Coordinates of C-alpha atoms and ligand atoms in Angstrom, one line a residue:
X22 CA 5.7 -4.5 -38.2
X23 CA 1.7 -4.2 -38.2
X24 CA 0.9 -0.3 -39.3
X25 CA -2.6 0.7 -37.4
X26 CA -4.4 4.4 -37.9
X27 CA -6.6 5.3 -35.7
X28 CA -7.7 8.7 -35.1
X29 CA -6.7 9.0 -31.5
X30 CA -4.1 6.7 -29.4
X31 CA -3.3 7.3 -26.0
X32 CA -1.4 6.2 -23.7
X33 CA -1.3 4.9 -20.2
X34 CA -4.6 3.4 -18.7
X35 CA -4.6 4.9 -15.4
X36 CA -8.0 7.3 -14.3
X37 CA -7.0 9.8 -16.7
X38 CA -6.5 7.6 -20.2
X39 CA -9.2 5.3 -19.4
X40 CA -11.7 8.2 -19.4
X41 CA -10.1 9.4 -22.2
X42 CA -10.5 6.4 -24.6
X43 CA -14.1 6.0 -22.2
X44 CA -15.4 9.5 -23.5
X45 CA -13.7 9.1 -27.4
X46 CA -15.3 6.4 -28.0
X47 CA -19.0 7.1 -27.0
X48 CA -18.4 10.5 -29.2
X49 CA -17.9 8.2 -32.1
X50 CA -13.8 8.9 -32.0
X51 CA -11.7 6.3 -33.1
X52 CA -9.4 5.4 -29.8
X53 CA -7.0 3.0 -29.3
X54 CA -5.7 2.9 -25.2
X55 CA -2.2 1.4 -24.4
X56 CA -1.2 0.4 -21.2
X57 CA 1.7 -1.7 -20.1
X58 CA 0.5 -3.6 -17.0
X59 CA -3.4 -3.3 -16.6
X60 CA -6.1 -0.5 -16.9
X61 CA -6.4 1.2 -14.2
X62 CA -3.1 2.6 -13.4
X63 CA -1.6 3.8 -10.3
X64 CA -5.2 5.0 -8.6
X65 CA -6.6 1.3 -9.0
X66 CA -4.0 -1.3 -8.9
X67 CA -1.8 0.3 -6.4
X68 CA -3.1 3.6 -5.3
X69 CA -6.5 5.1 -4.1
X70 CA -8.6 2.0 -3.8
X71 CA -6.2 -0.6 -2.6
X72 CA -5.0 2.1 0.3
X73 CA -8.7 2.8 1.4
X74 CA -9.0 -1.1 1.5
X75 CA -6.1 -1.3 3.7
X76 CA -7.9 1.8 5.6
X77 CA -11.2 0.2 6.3
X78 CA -9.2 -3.4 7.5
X79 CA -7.4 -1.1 9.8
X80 CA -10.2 1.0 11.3
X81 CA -12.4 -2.4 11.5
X82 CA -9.8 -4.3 14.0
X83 CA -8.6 -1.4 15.9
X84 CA -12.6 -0.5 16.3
X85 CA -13.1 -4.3 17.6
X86 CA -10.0 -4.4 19.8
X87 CA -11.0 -0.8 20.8
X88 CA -13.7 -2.5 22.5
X89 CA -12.1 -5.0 24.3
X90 CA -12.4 -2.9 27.3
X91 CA -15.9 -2.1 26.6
X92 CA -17.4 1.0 24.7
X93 CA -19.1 3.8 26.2
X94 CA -22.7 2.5 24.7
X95 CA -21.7 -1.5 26.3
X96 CA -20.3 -3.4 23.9
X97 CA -17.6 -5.2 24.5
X98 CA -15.5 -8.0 22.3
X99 CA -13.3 -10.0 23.2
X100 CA -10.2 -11.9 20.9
X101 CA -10.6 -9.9 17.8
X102 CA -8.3 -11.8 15.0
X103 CA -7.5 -10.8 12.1
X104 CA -5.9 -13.1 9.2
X105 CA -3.8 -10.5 7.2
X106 CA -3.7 -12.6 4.4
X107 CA -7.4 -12.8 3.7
X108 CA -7.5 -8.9 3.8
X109 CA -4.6 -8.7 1.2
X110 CA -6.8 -11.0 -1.0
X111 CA -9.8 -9.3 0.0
X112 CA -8.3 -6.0 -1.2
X113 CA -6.8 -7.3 -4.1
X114 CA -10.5 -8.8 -4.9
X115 CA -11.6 -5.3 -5.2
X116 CA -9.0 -4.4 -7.2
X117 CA -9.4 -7.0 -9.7
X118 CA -13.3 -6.2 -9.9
X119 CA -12.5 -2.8 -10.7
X120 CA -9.9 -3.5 -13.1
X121 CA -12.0 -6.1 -15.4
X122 CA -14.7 -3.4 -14.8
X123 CA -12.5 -0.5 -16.8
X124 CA -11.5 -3.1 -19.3
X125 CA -15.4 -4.3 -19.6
X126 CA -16.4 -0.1 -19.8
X127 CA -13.7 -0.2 -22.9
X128 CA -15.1 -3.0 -24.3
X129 CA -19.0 -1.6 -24.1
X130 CA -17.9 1.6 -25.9
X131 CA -15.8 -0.1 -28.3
X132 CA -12.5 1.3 -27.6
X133 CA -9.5 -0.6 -27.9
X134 CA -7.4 -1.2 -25.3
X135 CA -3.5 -2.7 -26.4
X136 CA -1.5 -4.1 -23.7
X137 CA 2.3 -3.4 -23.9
X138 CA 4.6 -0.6 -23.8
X139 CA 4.2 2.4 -25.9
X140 CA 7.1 4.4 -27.5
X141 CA 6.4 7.7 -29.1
X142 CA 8.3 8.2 -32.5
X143 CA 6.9 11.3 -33.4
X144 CA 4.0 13.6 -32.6
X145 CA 1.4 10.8 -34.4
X146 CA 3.0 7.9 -34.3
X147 CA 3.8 5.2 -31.6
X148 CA 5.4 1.9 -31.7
X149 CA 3.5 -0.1 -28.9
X150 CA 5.4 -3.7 -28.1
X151 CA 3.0 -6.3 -27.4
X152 CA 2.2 -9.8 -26.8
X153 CA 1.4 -9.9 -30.7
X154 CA 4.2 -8.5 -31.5
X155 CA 5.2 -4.5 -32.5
X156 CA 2.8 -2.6 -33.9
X157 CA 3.2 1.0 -35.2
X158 CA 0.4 3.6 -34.6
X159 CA -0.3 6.4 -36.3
X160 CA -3.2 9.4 -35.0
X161 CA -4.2 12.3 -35.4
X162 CA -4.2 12.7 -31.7
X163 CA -1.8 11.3 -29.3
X164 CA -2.7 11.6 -25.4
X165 CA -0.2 11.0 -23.1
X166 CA -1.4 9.7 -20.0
X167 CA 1.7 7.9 -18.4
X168 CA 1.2 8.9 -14.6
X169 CA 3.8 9.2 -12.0
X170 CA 6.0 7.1 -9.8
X171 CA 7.0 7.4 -6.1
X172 CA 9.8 9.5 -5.8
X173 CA 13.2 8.0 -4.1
X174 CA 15.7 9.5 -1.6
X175 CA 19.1 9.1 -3.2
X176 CA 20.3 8.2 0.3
X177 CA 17.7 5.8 1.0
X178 CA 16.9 4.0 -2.3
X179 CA 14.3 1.6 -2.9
X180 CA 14.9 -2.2 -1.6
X181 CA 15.5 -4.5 0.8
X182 CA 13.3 -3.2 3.9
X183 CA 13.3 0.3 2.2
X184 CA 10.0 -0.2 0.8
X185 CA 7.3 2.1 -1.5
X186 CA 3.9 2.4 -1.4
X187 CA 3.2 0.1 -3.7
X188 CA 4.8 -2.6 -1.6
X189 CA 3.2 -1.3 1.9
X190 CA 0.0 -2.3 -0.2
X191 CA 0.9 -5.7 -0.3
X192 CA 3.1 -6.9 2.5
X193 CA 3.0 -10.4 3.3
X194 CA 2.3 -9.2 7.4
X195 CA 2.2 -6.1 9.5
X196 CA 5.7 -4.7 10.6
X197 CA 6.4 -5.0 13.8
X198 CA 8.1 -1.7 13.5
X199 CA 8.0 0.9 10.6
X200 CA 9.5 4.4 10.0
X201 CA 7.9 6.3 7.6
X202 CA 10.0 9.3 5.6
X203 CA 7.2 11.9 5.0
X204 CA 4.0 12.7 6.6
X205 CA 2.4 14.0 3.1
X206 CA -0.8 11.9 2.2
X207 CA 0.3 8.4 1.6
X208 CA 2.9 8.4 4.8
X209 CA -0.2 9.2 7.4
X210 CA -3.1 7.3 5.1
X211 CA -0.6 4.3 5.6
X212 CA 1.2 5.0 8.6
X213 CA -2.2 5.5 10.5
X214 CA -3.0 2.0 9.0
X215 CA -0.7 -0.1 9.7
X216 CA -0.6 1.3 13.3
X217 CA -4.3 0.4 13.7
X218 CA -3.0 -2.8 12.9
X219 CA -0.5 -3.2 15.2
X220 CA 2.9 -2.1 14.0
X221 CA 4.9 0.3 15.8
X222 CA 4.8 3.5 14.0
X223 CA 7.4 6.5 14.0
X224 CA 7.2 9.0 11.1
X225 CA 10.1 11.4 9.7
X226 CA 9.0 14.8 8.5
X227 CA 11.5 17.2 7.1
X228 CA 9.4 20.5 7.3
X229 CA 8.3 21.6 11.0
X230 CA 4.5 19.6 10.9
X231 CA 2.7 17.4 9.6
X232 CA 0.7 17.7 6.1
X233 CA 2.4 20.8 5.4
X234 CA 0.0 21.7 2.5
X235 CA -3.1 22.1 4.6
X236 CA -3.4 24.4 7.4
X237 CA -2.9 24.1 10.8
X238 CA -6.3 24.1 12.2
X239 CA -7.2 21.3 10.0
X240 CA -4.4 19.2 11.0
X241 CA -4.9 19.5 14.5
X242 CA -7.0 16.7 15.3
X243 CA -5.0 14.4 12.9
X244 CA -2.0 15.2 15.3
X245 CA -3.8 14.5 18.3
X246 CA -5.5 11.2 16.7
X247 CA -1.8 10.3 15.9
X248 CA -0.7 11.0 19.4
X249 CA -3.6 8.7 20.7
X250 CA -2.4 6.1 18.4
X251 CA 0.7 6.1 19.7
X252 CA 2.5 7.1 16.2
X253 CA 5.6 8.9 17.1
X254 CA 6.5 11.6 15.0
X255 CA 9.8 13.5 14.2
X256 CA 9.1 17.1 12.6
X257 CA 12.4 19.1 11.3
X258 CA 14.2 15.5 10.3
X259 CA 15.9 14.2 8.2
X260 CA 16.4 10.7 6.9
X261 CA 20.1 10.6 6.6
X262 CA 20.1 6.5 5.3
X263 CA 21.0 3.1 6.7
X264 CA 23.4 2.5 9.2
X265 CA 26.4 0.6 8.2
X266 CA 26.9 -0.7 11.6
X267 CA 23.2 -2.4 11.9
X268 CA 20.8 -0.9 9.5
X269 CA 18.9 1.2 11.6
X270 CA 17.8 4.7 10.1
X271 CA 19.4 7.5 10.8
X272 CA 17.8 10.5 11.4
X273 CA 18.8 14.1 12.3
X274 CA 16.4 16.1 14.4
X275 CA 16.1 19.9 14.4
X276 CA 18.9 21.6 15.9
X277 CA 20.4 18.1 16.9
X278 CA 24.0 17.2 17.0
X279 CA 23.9 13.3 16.7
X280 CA 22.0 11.0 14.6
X281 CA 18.9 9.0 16.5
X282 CA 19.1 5.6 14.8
X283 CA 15.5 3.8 14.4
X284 CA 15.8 0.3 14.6
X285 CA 12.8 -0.9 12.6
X286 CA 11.7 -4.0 10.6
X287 CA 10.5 -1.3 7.4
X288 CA 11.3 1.8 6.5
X289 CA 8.4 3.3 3.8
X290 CA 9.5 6.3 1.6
X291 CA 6.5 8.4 0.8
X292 CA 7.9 11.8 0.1
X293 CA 5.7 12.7 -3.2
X294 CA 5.7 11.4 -6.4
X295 CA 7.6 12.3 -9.6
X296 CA 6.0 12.2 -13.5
X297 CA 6.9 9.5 -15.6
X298 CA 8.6 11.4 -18.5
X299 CA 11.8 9.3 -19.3
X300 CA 12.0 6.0 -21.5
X301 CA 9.0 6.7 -23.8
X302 CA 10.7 8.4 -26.5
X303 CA 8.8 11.7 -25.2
X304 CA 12.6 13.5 -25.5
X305 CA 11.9 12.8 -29.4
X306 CA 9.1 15.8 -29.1
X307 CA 11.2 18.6 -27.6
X308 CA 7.7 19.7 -26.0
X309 CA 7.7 22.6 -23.3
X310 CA 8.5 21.3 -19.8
X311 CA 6.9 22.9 -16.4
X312 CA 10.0 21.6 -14.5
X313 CA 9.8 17.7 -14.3
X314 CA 6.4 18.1 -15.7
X315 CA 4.8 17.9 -19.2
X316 CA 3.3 22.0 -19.6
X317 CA 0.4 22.1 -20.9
X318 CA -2.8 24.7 -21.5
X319 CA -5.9 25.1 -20.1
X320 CA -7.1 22.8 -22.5
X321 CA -4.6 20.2 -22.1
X322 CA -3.0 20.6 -24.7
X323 CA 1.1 20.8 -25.0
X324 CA 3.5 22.9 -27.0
X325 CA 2.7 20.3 -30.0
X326 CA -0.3 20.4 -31.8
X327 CA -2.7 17.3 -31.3
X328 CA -0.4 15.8 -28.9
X329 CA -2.2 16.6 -25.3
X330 CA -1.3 15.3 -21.7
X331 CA -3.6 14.8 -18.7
X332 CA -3.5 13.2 -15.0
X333 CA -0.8 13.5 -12.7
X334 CA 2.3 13.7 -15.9
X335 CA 1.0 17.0 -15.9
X336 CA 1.7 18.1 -12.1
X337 CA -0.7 19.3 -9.0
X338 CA -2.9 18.4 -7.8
X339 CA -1.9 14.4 -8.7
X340 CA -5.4 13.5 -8.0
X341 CA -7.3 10.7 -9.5
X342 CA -10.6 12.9 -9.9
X343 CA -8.4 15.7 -11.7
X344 CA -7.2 13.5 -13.9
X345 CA -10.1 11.9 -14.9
X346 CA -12.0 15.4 -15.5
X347 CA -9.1 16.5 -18.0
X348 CA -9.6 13.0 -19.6
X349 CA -13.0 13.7 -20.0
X350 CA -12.8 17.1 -21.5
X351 CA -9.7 16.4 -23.8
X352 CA -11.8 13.8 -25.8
X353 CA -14.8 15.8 -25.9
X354 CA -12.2 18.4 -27.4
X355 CA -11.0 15.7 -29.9
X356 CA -14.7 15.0 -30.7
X357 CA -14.6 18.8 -31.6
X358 CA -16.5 20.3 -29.0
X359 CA -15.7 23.5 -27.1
X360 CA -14.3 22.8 -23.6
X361 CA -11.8 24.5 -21.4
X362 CA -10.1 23.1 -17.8
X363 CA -11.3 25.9 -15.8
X364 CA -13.1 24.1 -12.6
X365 CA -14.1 26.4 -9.6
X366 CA -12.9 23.7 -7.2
X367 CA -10.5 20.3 -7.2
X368 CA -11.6 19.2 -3.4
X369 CA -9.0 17.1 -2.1
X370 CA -9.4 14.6 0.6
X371 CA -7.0 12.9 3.0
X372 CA -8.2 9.8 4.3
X373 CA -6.3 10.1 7.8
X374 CA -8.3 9.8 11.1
X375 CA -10.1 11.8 11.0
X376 CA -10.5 12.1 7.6
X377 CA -9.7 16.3 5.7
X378 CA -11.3 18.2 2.7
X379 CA -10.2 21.0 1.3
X380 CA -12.5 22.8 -1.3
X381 CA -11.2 25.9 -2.9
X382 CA -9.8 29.1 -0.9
X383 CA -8.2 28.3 3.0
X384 CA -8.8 31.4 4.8
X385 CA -5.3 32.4 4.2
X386 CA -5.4 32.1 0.5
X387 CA -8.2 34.2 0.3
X388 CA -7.0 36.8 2.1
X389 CA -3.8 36.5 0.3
X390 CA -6.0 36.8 -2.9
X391 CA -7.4 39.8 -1.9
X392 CA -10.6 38.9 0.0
X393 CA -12.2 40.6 2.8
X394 CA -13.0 37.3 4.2
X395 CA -15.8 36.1 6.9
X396 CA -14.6 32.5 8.1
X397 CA -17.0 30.5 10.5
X398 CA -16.7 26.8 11.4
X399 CA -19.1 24.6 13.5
X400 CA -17.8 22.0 15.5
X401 CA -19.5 18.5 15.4
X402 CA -19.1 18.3 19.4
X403 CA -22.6 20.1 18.5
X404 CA -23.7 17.9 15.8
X405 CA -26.0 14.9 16.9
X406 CA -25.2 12.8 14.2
X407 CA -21.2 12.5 15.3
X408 CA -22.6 12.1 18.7
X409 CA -24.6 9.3 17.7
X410 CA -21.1 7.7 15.9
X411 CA -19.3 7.9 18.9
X412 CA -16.6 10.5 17.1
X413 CA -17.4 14.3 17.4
X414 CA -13.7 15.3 16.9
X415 CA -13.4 18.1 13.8
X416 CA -15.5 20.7 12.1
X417 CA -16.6 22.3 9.2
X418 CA -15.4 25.3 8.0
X419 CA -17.1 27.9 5.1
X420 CA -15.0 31.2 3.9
X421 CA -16.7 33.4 2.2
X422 CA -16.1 36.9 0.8
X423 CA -17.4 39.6 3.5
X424 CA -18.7 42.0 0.9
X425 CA -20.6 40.0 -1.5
X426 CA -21.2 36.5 0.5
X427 CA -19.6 34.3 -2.0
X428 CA -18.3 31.2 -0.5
X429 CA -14.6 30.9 -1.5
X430 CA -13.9 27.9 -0.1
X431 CA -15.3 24.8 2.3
X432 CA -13.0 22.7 4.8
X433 CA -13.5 20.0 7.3
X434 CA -12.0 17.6 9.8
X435 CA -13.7 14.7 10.9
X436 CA -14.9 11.1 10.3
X437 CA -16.7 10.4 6.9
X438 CA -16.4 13.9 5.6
X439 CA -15.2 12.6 2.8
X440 CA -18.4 11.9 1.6
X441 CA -19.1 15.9 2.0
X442 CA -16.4 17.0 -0.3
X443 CA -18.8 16.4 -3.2
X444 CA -21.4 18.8 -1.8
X445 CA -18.5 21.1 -1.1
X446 CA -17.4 21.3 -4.6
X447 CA -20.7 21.4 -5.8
X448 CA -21.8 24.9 -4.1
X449 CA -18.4 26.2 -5.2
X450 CA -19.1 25.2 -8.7
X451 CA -22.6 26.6 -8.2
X452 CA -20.9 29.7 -7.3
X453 CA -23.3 29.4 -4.2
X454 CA -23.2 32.1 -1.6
X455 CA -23.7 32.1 2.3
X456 CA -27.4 32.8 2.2
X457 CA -27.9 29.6 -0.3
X458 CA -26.2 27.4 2.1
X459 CA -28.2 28.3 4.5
X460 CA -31.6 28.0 3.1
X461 CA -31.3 24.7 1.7
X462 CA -32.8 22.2 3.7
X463 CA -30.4 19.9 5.2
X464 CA -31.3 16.2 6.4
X465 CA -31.1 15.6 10.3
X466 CA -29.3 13.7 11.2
X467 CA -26.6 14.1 9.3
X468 CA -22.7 15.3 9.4
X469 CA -23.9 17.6 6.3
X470 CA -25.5 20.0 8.9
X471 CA -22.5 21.2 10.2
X472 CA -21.9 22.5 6.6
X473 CA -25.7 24.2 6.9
X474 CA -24.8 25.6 10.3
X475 CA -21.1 27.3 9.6
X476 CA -23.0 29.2 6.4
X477 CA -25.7 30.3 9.3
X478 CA -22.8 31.7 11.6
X479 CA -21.0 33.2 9.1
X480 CA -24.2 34.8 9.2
X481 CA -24.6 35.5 12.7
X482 CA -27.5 33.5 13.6
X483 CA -26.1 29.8 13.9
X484 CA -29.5 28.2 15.5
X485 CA -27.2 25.2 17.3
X486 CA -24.1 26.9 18.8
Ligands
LIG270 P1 -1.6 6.7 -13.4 O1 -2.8 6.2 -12.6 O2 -0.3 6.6 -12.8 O3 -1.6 5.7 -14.7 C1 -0.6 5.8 -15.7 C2 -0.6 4.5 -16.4 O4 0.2 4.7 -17.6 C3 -0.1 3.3 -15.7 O5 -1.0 2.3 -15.7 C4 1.2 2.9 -16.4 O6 1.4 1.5 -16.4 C5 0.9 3.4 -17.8 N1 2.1 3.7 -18.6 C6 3.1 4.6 -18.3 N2 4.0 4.6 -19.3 C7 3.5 3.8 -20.3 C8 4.0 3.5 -21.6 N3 5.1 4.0 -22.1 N4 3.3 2.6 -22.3 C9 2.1 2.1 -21.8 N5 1.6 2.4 -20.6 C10 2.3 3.3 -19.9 N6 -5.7 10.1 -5.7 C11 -6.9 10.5 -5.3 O7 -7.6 11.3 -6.0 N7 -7.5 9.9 -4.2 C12 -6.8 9.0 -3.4 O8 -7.4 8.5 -2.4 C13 -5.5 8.6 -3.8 N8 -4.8 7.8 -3.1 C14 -3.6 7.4 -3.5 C15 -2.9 6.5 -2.7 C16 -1.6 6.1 -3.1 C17 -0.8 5.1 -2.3 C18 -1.0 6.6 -4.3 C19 0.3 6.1 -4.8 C20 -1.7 7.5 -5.1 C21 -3.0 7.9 -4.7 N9 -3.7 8.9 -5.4 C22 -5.0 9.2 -5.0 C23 -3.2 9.5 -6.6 C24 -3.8 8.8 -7.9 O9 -3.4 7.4 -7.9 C25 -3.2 9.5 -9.1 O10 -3.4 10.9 -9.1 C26 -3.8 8.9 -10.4 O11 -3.7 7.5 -10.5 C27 -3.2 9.6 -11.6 O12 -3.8 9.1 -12.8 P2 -3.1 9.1 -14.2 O13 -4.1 8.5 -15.1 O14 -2.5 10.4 -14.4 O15 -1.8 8.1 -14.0
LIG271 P1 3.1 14.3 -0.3 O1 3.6 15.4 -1.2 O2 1.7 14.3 0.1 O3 3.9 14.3 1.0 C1 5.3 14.2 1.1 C2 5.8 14.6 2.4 O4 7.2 14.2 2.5 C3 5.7 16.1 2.7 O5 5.2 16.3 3.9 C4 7.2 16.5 2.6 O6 7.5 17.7 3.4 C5 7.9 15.3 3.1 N1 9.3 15.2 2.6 C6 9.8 15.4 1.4 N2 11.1 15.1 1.4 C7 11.5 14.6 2.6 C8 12.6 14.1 3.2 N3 13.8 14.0 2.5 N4 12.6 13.7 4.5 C9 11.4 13.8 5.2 N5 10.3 14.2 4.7 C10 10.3 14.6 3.4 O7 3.5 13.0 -1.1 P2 3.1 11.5 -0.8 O8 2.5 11.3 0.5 O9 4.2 10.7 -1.3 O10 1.9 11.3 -1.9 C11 2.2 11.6 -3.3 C12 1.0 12.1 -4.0 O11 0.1 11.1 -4.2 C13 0.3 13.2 -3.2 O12 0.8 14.5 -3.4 C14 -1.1 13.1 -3.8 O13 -1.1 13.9 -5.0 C15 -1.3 11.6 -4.1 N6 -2.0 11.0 -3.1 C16 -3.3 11.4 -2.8 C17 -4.0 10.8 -1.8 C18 -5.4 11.2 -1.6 O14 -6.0 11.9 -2.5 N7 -6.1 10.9 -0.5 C19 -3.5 9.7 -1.1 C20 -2.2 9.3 -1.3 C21 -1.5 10.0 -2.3

């Protein structure tokens, strides 16, 4: 077997290890990045960017068929087509650019990436099996970067029509009819989707609402878009599994007696995602477990020395931009520099319609932190720019601590505001309080005023409410 040392191997090239060997490598670290399919990971291939390409497909042809009966500003289409196939491709297009794009960024900074499966021996050494045969590894460092996989319902397993997200990515047409198990992130991301394009959508949720983790007010007109869409959806059930009889879903309501049986053409299972931990010879390391997940420090480092762990193998948030961030500082750590995983803020967006960010404290959680809160929001039904884009459903919302002014924590509901979670993190980071909101100069006309305008009431003198 070829015998390598490097100084630092890690594994898995998702958002997390690709950074990671990225970073090393500009600091002048040795790296070598495994991967057993292609950079990337979950977030590229069959995650983040293929699901917001599905998004904008979805948005585009329900926007033109919207108009079949003309808009309000007199436009009006008629015989909007789409060819699902060329959207597929078109998606996976994108996905192929930024995939040869990570393995070109490797390249540039002179990291190596190995495809093939990597299986740890010991703390600094891994056999990797690969086109080129085995190779054994040994490093001073070892990053485990192996991501997560969707989780499955032991009475509904993957198969058949019971499908994943990674297969709603890439179906060869739109469903007819769907049932989605779960309205977390990827069940409404995709659900709202594939309704957009024409399936007929009903969505099981065990608790009693939607998005469970984000609060009420937020979710509200995500509900109401869903209504308008005509997405059914079942809060309080549970998927009980196939029917012998005809292969409908079963579902038990709240407080029901019977089973409802949904008759549909796909049933996608989206009820979180669980770390992959098992078949990597990690059990050989005996490291500290935080449940299913690998524990580790606020420097990412786990019970073994040397050997760290980043991304979503390390629990919540499973973000791709948390991920990457722990990447980031682990091998400027390795490089020997002083770092710790302490940010003020991991926004969070869901890209539903209308899309939600959540920036650090919820008015709840501050209070339940202590916080003598002031909480103002500003509607864009006032904001000229979400007039102007035909959408003014949502708002923004600052809490801030009453005493001192310190903003705590920035949410909104509405189209594009993803594009404001950026700005939201940034004044948290900044540790920014009410007043510096409100004196910076915001552009007109923009959504970002409504951020501009809640910091103004929350002072008492909102100038456009
Ligand atoms: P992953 O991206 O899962 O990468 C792990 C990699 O390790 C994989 O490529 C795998 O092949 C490799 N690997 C595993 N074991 C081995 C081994 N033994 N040897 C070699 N290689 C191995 N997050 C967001 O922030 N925004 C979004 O909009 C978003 N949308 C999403 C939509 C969907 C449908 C899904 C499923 C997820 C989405 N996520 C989103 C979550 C995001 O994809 C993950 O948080 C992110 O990919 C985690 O990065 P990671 O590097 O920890 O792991
Ligand atoms: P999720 O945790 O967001 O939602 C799962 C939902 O399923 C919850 O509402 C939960 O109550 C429900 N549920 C659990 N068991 C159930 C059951 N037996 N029957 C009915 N409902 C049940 O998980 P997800 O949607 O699968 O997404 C997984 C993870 O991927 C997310 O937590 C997130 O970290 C990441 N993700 C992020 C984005 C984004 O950032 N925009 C998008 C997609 C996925």
């Amino acid at each position: 077997m070829e015998e390598i040392v490097t100084k630092l191997i890690v594994i898995g090239g998702g958002p997390g290890g690709y950074v990671t060997a990225i970073r090393a490598s500009q600091l002048g670290v040795p790296t070598i990045l495994v991967e057993e399919t292609q950079p990337g990971g979950t977030c590229l291939n069959i995650g983040c960017i293929p699901s917001k390409a599905l998004i904008h497909v979805a948005e585009a042809y329900h926007q033109a068929r919207s108009r079949e009966a003309q808009s309000p500003f007199g436009l009006s289409v008629s015989g909007a087509q789409l060819d699902f196939g060329k959207s597929i491709a078109w998606k996976d297009g994108i996905v192929a650019r930024l995939t040869s794009g990570v393995t070109g960024l490797l390249k540039k900074y002179k990291a190596a990436l190995l495809i093939g499966r990597a299986e740890l021996i010991d703390g600094k050494t891994v056999v990797v099996q690969s086109a080129t045969g085995a190779k054994r590894i040994r490093a001073e460092h070892v990053v485990i970067a192996t991501g997560s996989r969707p989780a499955a319902l032991p009475n509904l397993p993957f198969g058949d029509k019971v499908i994943s997200s990674t297969e709603a990515l890439s179906l060869n047409g739109v469903p007819a009819s769907l049932a989605i198990v779960g309205a977390g992130y990827i069940g409404l991301e995709l659900g709202t989707a594939l309704a957009k394009l024409g399936a007929s959508v009903t969505v099981v949720e065990a608790t009693d609402k939607i998005l469970p983790t984000w609060d009420a007010e937020l979710t509200r007109p995500v509900a109401a878009r869903l209504e308008a869409l005509g997405i059914r959806v079942l809060t309080g059930a549970r998927a009980l599994g196939l029917s012998t009889k005809d292969g409908s879903l079963e579902v038990l309501e709240n407080g029901a007696v019977h089973a409802t049986a949904l008759s549909v053409d796909r049933i996608l299972v989206a009820v979180g995602r669980r770390p992959r931990t098992e078949g990597f010879g990690l059990d050989r390391l005996d490291l500290d477990m935080d449940g299913s997940f690998i524990r580790v420090d606020d420097r990412c480092m786990t019970s073994m020395r040397d050997v760290w762990a980043i991304g979503d193998v390390t629990g919540e948030p499973m973000l791709a931009h948390r991920a990457m961030a722990q990447g980031e500082m682990v091998a400027e750590l390795i490089a020997g520099r002083r770092r710790r995983f302490d940010p003020a803020a991991i926004p969070a967006v869901c890209f539903t319609d209308p899309e939600i960010v959540s920036a650090g404290l919820s008015p709840a959680d501050a209070k339940a932190a202590g916080h003598e809160v002031v909480v103002a929001t500003f509607p864009f039904v006032a904001n000229g720019r979400a007039m102007t884009q035909d959408d003014d459903a949502g708002f923004v919302r600052v809490v801030a601590n009453a005493l001192d002014e310190r903003v705590l924590g920035i949410q909104a509901v509405g189209r594009e505001v993803s594009e404001l979670s950026a700005t939201f993190g940034l004044a948290l980071e900044m540790g920014a309080r009410l007043q510096d909101i409100a004196a910076t100069i915001h552009t007109h006309p923009t959504r970002g005023e409504a951020l501009q305008e809640a910091a103004l009431r929350a002072l008492g003198h909102a100038l456009h409410l």
